[in-house]
Short mmCIF file of C-alpha atoms and ligand atoms in Angstrom, two decimals:
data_model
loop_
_atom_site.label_atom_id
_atom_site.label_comp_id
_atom_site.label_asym_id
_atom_site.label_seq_id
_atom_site.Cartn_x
_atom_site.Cartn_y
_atom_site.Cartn_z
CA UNK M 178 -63.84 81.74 -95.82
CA UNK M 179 -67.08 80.82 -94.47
CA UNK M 180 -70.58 82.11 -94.80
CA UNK M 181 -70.41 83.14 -91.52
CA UNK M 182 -67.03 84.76 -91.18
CA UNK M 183 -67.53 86.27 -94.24
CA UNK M 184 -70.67 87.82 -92.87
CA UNK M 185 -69.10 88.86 -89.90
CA UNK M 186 -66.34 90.78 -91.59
CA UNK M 187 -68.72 92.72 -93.62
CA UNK M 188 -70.62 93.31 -90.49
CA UNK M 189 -67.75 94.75 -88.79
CA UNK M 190 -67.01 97.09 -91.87
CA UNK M 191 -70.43 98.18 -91.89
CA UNK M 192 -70.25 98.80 -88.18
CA UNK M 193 -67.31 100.64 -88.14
CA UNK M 194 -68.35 102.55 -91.37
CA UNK M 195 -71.57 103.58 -89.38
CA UNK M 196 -69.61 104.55 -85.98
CA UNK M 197 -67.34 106.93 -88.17
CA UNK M 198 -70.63 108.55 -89.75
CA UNK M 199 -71.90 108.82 -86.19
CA UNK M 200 -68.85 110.56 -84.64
CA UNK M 201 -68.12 113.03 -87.81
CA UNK M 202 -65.58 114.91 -88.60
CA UNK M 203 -63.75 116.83 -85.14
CA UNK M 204 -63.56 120.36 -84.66
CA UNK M 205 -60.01 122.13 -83.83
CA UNK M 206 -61.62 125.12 -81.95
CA UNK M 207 -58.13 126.89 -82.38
CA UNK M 208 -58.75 127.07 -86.41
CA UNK M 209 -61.41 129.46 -85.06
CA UNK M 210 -59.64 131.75 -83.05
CA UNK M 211 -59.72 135.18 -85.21
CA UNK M 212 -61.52 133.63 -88.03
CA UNK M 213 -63.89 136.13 -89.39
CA UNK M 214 -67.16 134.91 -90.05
CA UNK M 215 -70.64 136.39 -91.32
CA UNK M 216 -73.30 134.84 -90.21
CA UNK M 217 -77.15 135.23 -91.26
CA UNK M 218 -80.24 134.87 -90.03
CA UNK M 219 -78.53 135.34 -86.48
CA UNK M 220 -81.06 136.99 -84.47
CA UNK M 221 -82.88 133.88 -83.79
CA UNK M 222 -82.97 129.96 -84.09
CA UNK M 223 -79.94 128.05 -85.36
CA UNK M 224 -78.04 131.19 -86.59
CA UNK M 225 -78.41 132.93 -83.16
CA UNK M 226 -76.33 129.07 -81.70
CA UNK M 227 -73.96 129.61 -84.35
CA UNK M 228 -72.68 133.03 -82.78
CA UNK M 229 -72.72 132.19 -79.61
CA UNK M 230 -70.46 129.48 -80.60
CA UNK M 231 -68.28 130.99 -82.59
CA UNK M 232 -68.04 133.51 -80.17
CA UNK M 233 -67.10 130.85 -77.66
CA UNK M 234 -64.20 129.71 -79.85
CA UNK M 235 -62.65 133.70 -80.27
CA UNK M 236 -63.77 134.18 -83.61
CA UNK M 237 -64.43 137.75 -85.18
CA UNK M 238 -68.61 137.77 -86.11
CA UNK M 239 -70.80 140.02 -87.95
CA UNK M 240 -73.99 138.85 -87.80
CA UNK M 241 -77.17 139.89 -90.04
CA UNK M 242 -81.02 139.71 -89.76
CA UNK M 243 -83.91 142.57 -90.24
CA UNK M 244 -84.46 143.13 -86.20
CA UNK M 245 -81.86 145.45 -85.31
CA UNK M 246 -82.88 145.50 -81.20
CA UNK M 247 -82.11 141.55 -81.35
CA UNK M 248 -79.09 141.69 -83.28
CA UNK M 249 -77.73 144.10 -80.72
CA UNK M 250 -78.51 141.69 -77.90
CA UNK M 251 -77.10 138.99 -79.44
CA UNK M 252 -73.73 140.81 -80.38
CA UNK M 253 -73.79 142.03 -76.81
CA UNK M 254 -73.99 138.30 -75.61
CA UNK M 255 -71.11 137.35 -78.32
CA UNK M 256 -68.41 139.93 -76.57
CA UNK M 257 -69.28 138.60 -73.01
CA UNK M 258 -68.89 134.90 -74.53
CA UNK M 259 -65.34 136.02 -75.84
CA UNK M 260 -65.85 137.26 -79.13
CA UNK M 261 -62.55 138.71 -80.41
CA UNK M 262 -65.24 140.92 -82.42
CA UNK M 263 -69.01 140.91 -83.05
CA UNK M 264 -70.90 143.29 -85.01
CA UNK M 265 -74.09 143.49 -86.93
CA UNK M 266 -75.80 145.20 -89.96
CA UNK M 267 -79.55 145.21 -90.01
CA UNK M 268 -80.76 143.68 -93.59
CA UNK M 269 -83.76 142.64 -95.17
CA UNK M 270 -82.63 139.62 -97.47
CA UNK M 271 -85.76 140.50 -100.08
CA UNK M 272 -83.78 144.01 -100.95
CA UNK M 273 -82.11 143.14 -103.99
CA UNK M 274 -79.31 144.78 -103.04
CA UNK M 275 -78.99 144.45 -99.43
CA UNK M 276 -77.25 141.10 -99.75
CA UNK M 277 -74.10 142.70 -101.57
CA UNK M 278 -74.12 145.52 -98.92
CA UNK M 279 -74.38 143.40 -95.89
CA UNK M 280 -71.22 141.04 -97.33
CA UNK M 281 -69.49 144.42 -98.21
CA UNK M 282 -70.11 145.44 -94.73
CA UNK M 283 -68.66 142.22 -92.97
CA UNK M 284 -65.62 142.50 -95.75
CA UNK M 285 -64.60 145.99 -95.09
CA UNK M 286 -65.10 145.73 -90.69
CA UNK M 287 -63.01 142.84 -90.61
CA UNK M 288 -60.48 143.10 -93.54
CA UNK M 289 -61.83 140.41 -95.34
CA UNK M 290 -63.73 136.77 -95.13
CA UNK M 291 -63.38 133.33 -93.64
CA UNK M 292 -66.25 131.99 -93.52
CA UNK M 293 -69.52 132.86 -95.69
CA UNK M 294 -72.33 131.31 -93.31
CA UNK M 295 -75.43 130.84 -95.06
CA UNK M 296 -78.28 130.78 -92.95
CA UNK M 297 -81.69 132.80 -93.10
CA UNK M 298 -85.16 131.80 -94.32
CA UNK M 299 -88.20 133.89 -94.82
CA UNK M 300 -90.93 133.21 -92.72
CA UNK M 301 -93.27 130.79 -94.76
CA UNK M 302 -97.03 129.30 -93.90
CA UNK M 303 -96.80 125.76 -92.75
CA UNK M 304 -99.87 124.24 -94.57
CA UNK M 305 -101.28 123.39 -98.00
CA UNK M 306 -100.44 125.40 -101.26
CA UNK M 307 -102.98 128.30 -101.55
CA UNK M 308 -102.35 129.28 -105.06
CA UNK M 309 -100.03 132.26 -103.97
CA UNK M 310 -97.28 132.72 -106.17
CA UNK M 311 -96.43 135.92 -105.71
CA UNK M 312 -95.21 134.50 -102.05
CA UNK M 313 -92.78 131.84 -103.64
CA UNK M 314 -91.40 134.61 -106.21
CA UNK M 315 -90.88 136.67 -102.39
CA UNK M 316 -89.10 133.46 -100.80
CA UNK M 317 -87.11 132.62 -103.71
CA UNK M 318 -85.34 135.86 -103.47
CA UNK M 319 -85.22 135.60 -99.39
CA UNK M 320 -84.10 131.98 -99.55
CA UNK M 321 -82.33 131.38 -102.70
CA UNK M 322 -81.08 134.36 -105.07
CA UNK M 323 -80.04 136.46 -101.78
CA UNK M 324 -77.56 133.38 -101.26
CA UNK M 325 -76.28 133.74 -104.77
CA UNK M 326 -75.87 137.30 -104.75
CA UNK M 327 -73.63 136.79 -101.40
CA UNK M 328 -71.70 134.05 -102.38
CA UNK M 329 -71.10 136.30 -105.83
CA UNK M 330 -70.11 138.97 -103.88
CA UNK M 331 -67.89 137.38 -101.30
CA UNK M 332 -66.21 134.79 -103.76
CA UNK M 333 -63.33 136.99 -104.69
CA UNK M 334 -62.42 137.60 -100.72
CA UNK M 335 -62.62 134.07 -99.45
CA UNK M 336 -60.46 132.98 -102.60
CA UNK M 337 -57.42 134.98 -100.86
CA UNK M 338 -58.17 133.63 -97.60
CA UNK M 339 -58.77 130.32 -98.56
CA UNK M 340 -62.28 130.26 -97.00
CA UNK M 341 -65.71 128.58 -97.00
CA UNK M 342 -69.20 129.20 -97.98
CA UNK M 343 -71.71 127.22 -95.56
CA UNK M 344 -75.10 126.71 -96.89
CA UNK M 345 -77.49 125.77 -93.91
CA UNK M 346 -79.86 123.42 -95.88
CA UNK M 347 -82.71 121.18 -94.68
CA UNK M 348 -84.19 117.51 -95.67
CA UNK M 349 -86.45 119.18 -97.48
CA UNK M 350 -84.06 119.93 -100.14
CA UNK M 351 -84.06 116.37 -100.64
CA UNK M 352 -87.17 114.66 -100.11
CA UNK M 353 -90.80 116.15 -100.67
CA UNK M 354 -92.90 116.11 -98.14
CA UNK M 355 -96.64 118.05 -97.49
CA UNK M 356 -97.30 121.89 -96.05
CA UNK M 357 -94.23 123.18 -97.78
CA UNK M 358 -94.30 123.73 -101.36
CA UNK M 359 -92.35 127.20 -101.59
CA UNK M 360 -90.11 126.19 -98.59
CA UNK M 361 -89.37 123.11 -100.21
CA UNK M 362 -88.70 124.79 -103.51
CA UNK M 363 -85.70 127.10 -102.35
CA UNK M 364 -84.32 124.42 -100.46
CA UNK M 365 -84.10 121.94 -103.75
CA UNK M 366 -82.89 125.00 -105.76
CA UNK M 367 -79.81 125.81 -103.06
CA UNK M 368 -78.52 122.27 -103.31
CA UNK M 369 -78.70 122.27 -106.82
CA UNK M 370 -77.38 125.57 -107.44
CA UNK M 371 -73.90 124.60 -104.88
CA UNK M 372 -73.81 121.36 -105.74
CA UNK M 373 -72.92 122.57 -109.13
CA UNK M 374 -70.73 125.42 -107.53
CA UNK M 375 -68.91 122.68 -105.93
CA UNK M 376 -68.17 120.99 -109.18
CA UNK M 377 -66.91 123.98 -110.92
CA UNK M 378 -64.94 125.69 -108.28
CA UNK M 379 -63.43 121.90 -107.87
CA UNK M 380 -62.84 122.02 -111.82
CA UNK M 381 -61.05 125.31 -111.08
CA UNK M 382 -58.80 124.55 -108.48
CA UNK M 383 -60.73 127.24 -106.73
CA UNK M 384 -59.43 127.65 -103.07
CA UNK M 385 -62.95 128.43 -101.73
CA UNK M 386 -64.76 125.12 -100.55
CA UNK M 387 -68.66 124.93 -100.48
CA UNK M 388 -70.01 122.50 -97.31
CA UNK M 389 -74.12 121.85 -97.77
CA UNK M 390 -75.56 121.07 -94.22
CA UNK M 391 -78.82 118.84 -94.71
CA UNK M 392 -80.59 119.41 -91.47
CA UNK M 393 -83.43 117.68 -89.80
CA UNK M 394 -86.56 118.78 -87.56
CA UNK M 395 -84.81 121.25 -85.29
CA UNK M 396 -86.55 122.57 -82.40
CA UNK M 397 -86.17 126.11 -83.19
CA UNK M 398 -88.87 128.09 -81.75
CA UNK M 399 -90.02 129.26 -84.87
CA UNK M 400 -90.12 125.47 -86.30
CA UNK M 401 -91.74 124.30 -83.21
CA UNK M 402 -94.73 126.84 -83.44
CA UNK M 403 -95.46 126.03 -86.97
CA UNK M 404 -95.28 121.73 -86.61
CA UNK M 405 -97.80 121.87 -83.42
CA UNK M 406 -100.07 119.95 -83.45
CA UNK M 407 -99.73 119.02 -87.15
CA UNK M 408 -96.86 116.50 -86.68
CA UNK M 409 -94.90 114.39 -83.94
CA UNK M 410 -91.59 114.10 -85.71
CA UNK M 411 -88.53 114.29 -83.57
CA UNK M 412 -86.89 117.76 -83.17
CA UNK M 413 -83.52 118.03 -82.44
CA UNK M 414 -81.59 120.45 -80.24
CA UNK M 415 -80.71 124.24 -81.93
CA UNK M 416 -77.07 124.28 -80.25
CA UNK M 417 -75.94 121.44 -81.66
CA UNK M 418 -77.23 121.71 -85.01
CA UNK M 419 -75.20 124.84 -84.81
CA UNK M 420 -72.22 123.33 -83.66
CA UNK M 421 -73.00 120.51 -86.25
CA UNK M 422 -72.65 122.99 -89.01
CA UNK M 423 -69.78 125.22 -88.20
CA UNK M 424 -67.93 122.13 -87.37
CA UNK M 425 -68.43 120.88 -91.29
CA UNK M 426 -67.32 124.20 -92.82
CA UNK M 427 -64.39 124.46 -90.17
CA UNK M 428 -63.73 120.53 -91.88
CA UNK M 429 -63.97 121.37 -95.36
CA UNK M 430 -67.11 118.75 -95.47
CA UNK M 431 -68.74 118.84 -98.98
CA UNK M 432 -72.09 117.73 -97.46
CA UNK M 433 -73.44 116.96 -94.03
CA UNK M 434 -76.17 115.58 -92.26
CA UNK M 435 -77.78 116.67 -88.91
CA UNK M 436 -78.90 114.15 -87.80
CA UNK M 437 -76.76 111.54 -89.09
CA UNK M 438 -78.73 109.11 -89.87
CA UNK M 439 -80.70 111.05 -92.28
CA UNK M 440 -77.76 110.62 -94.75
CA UNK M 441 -79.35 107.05 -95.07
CA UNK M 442 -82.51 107.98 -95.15
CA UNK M 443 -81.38 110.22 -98.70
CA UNK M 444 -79.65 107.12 -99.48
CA UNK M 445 -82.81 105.23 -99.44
CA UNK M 446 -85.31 107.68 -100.26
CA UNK M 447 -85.84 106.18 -103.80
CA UNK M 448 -85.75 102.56 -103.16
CA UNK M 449 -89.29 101.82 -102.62
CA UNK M 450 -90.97 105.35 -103.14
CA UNK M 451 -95.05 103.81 -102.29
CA UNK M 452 -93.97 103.34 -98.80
CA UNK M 453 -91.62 106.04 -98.84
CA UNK M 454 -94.75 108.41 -99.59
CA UNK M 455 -97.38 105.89 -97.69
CA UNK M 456 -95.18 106.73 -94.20
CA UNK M 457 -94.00 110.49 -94.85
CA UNK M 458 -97.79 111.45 -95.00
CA UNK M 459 -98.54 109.02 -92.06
CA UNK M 460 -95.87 111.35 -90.11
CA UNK M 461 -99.04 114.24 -90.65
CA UNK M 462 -101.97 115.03 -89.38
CA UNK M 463 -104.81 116.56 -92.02
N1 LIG Q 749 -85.62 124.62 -87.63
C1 LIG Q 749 -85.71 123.55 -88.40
O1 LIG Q 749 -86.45 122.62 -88.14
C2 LIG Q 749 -84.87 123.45 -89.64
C3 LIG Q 749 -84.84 122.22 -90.33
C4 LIG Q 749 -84.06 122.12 -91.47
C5 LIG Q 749 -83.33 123.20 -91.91
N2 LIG Q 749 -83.37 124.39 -91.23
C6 LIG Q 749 -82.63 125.52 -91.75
O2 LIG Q 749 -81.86 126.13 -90.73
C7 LIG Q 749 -81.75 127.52 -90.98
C8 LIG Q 749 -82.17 128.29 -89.74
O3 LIG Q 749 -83.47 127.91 -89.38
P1 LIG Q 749 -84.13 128.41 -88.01
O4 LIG Q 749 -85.19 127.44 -87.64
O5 LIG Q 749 -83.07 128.74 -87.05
O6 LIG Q 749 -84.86 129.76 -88.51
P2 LIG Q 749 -85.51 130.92 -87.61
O7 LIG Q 749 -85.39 130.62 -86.16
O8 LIG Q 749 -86.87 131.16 -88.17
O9 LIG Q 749 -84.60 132.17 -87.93
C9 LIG Q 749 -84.62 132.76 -89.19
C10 LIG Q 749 -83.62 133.90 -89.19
O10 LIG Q 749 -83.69 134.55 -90.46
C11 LIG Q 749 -83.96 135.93 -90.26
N3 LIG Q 749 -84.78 136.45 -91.36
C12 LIG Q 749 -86.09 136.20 -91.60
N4 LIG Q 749 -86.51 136.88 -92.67
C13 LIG Q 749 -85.44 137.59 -93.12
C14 LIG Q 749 -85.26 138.52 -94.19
N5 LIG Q 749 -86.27 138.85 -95.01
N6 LIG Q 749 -84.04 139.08 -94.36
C15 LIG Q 749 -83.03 138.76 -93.52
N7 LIG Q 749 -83.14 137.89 -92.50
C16 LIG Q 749 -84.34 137.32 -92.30
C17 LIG Q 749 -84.67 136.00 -88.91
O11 LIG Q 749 -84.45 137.23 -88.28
P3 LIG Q 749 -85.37 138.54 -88.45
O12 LIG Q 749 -86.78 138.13 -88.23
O13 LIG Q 749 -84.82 139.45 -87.40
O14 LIG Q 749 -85.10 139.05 -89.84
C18 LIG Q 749 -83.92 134.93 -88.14
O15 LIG Q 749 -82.72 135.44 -87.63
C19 LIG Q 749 -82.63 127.80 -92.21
O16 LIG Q 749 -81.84 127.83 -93.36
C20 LIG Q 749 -83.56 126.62 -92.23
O17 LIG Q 749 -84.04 126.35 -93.53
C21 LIG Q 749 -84.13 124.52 -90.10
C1 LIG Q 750 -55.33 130.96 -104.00
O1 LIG Q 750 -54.33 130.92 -102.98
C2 LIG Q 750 -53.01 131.12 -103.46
C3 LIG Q 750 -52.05 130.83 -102.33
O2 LIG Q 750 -52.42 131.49 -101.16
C4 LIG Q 750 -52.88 132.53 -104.02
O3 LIG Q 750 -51.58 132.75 -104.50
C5 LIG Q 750 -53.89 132.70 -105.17
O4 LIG Q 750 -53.90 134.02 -105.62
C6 LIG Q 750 -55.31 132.33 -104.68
N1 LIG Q 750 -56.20 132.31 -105.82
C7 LIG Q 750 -57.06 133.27 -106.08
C8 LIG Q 750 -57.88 133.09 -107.32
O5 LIG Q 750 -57.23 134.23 -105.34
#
């Protein structure tokens, strides 16, 4: 072959490759008709998309958060969107043991699990490390061991129904980046934690299936508040990150990126780390 057909073929591949990353995986909205689903960190932001949703496609939602006023609104909303049902359990995810009660809850209201959805944060400052420990020892439970302790707890359902856990992850689980140490922190520990979970319920023959969603900027109103006027970075919309991640653990997707691209950007990320660093901090004002 010639240089230049050769080149073109592996242009085309590449292209295509690309295109198939940029459409992703589609969604058979009937797989979610009666599914049951819990889903936390739903009375706001991306969570709050993914019920409306997964209301929209007939599933059966609880939903979690501590505000119980807004958790009632937004189950009211789910039942007028088609819901087949949508309850909620107030919960604060720092109570050691409010994670097994709220998965309890969701287990025994709709006669087991589907779908394990992942999804809460803590609120955490958006600026440099202060020296406060005590607040990363607070998130870690709120962001990470809170996961764990539902995932442990909802393992033995979703292995009869064949389901999925869905851990709503971010970039900055991947890549470091300033004003965000503790954030940062549970992020890197959740993908390392199911990423290993993967392997060994793979090992297993485990019928539960683990899909990490690596999100961008997402203009979430909390997000948006705390990047103002510190950074200009691109946010993308709430709705379809949520769509974006319900439609990877409807897929059985080990690991997904919102937005796409960003899966290259991981790829990359260690190629030529001075410029990698030189640009992320450019992306900040200080
Ligand atoms: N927005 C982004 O730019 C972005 C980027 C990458 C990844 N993500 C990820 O996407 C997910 C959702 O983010 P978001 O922006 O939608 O967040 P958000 O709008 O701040 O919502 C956070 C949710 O968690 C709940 N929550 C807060 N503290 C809690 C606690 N102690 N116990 C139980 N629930 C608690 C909040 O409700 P209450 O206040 O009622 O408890 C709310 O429903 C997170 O995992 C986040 O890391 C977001
Ligand atoms: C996995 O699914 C099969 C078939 O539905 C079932 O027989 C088996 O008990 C399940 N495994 C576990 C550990 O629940």
């Amino acid at each position: 072959m010639k240089a230049f057909t050769k080149l073109l073929v592996v242009g085309s591949i590449g292209a295509a490759f690309v295109a198939f990353q940029w459409s992703g995986p589609t969604l058979d909205p009937e797989s979610l008709k009666g599914a049951r689903v819990l889903v936390t960190g739903a009375s706001a932001g991306i969570g709050e998309q993914m019920a409306y949703h997964l209301a929209g496609f007939g599933a059966q939602v609880v939903i979690t958060a501590r505000r119980e006023k807004v958790l009632q609104q937004v189950v009211e909303k789910c039942q007028v969107l088609g819901a087949q049902k949508a309850l909620y359990i107030a919960a604060d995810m720092a109570n050691p043991s409010d994670p097994e009660r709220v998965v309890k809850f969701a287990v025994d209201k709709l006669g087991g699990l589907d779908y394990l959805v992942l999804n809460h944060i803590g609120p955490s400052p958006f600026a440099m490390w202060d020296g406060d420990v005590e607040h990363t020892r607070w998130l870690m439970q709120v962001n990470f061991l809170s996961y764990l302790q539902m995932a442990k707890t909802a393992l033995p359902t979703l292995d009869q129904s064949k389901g999925s856990i869905v851990v709503v992850s971010s970039l900055l689980g991947k890549m470091c980046s300033p004003f965000v140490a503790p954030y940062t922190s549970t992020k890197f520990a959740l993908n390392g934690f199911f990423g290993t979970l993967q392997h060994e319920l793979a090992m297993q023959r485990s019928n539960v299936s683990i899909t990490i969603c690596i999100l961008g900027l997402i203009d979430t109103d909390s997000a948006m508040e705390k990047v103002k006027g510190i950074t200009n970075i691109q946010a993308w919309p709430a709705s379809e990150a949520a769509l974006h991640i319900i439609t990877s653990g409807a897929t059985q997707q080990t690991e997904s990126y919102y937005p796409w691209f960003w899966y290259y950007g991981t790829l990359i990320r260690d190629w030529f780390p001075y410029f990698r660093d030189i640009s992320i901090r450019y992306f900040y004002k200080y």
